[in-house]
Amino acid sequence: MSHKLKMYIRNDSSHPLKSYSVSHTWNDHTNNLNGENLAISQLSRSQEITSGYNEHDWYTVQLTFADTDSSSKQTDFYCDSSHSEKVVTLYIHDDYLDCAYSEEIGDPDKHSSSCNKKHWT
């Protein structure tokens, strides 16, 4: 059984994002969210994704910070959504990202602790 969610990226790092790419996969469903020039504290446009109930969602995230000499960053991880959640937000930080499923966008009490602090490789 599946349900639809909206996926976003929020740039909570200390640098603008030059580019970003998120691939979400669940079962045979794959959705991508790509963009450029995401300012500090800004939220990306949304991408509808299909997810299962209490099943693994697999994410691959690649990004490049603007105004730094560092190369592209990447991480892969999985996380689980529940029946009631309608939004997933990937909070980008300088050294890691947090993944939060929630009922509404920007709901800080719904951070999925098992999906936090995914460090860049």
XYZ file of C-alpha atoms in Angstrom:
121
model
C 0.000 0.000 0.000
C 1.324 3.458 -0.863
C 0.702 7.139 -0.266
C 1.880 10.455 -1.746
C 4.143 12.963 -0.010
C 5.761 16.237 -1.028
C 9.558 16.311 -0.782
C 11.544 19.535 -0.193
C 15.116 20.629 0.502
C 15.779 23.422 2.992
C 19.212 25.044 2.976
C 20.202 25.462 6.627
C 23.920 25.548 5.817
C 26.189 28.594 5.972
C 26.592 28.615 2.149
C 24.209 28.973 -0.776
C 23.735 25.785 -2.775
C 25.101 25.996 -6.295
C 23.246 22.811 -7.258
C 21.396 19.901 -5.649
C 19.989 16.562 -6.716
C 17.848 14.178 -4.653
C 16.770 10.760 -5.845
C 14.012 9.073 -3.822
C 13.187 5.404 -4.393
C 10.510 3.215 -2.872
C 9.542 -0.139 -4.371
C 9.491 0.473 -8.162
C 8.861 4.223 -7.798
C 11.674 6.741 -8.326
C 11.341 10.523 -8.133
C 13.991 13.218 -8.506
C 14.253 16.753 -7.154
C 16.949 18.835 -8.843
C 17.747 22.521 -8.707
C 20.288 25.309 -8.647
C 21.034 28.454 -6.656
C 19.215 27.744 -3.393
C 19.965 30.595 -0.969
C 20.658 30.188 2.739
C 17.425 29.530 4.715
C 15.447 28.970 1.515
C 13.128 26.080 0.726
C 13.158 24.378 -2.676
C 10.128 23.755 -4.822
C 8.333 20.501 -4.014
C 8.423 17.131 -5.743
C 5.639 14.602 -5.230
C 6.925 11.178 -4.218
C 5.295 7.793 -3.647
C 6.109 6.009 -0.399
C 4.989 2.943 1.509
C 3.641 2.820 5.047
C 6.425 2.078 7.528
C 8.665 0.865 4.720
C 12.136 1.995 3.679
C 12.441 5.069 1.474
C 15.905 5.218 -0.087
C 17.537 8.611 -0.732
C 20.653 9.624 -2.638
C 21.589 13.285 -2.196
C 24.297 15.150 -4.112
C 25.023 18.851 -3.819
C 27.606 21.531 -4.401
C 27.999 24.489 -2.067
C 28.558 27.857 -3.739
C 31.425 30.167 -2.698
C 33.555 27.325 -1.298
C 36.524 25.409 -2.666
C 35.040 22.073 -1.654
C 33.912 19.543 -4.205
C 30.466 18.003 -4.417
C 29.010 16.334 -1.335
C 26.995 13.128 -1.302
C 25.189 10.772 1.062
C 22.886 7.763 0.760
C 20.428 6.695 3.452
C 17.019 5.216 4.120
C 14.178 6.368 6.334
C 10.597 5.244 7.023
C 7.389 7.263 6.753
C 4.102 6.594 8.542
C 0.435 6.689 7.524
C -0.279 10.313 8.423
C 2.810 12.104 7.154
C 2.389 14.268 4.074
C 5.764 16.030 3.802
C 9.430 15.049 3.868
C 12.034 17.801 4.217
C 15.774 17.328 3.847
C 17.521 19.972 5.978
C 20.954 20.666 4.490
C 23.767 21.601 6.939
C 27.463 22.187 6.302
C 28.600 18.712 7.408
C 25.420 16.620 7.318
C 21.701 16.557 6.547
C 18.604 15.819 8.605
C 15.542 14.108 7.149
C 12.169 14.920 8.693
C 8.759 13.470 7.880
C 5.876 15.638 9.055
C 2.186 16.453 8.721
C 2.973 19.968 7.494
C 5.980 21.728 6.073
C 8.308 23.172 8.715
C 6.924 21.156 11.641
C 10.051 21.047 13.878
C 8.634 18.516 16.338
C 8.482 15.764 13.750
C 12.206 15.226 13.079
C 12.802 11.522 12.573
C 15.742 10.998 14.904
C 16.871 7.816 13.156
C 17.287 9.843 9.966
C 19.275 12.747 11.391
C 22.959 13.581 11.086
C 23.601 11.844 7.771
C 27.171 12.999 7.139
C 28.520 13.881 3.706
C 31.036 11.587 2.016
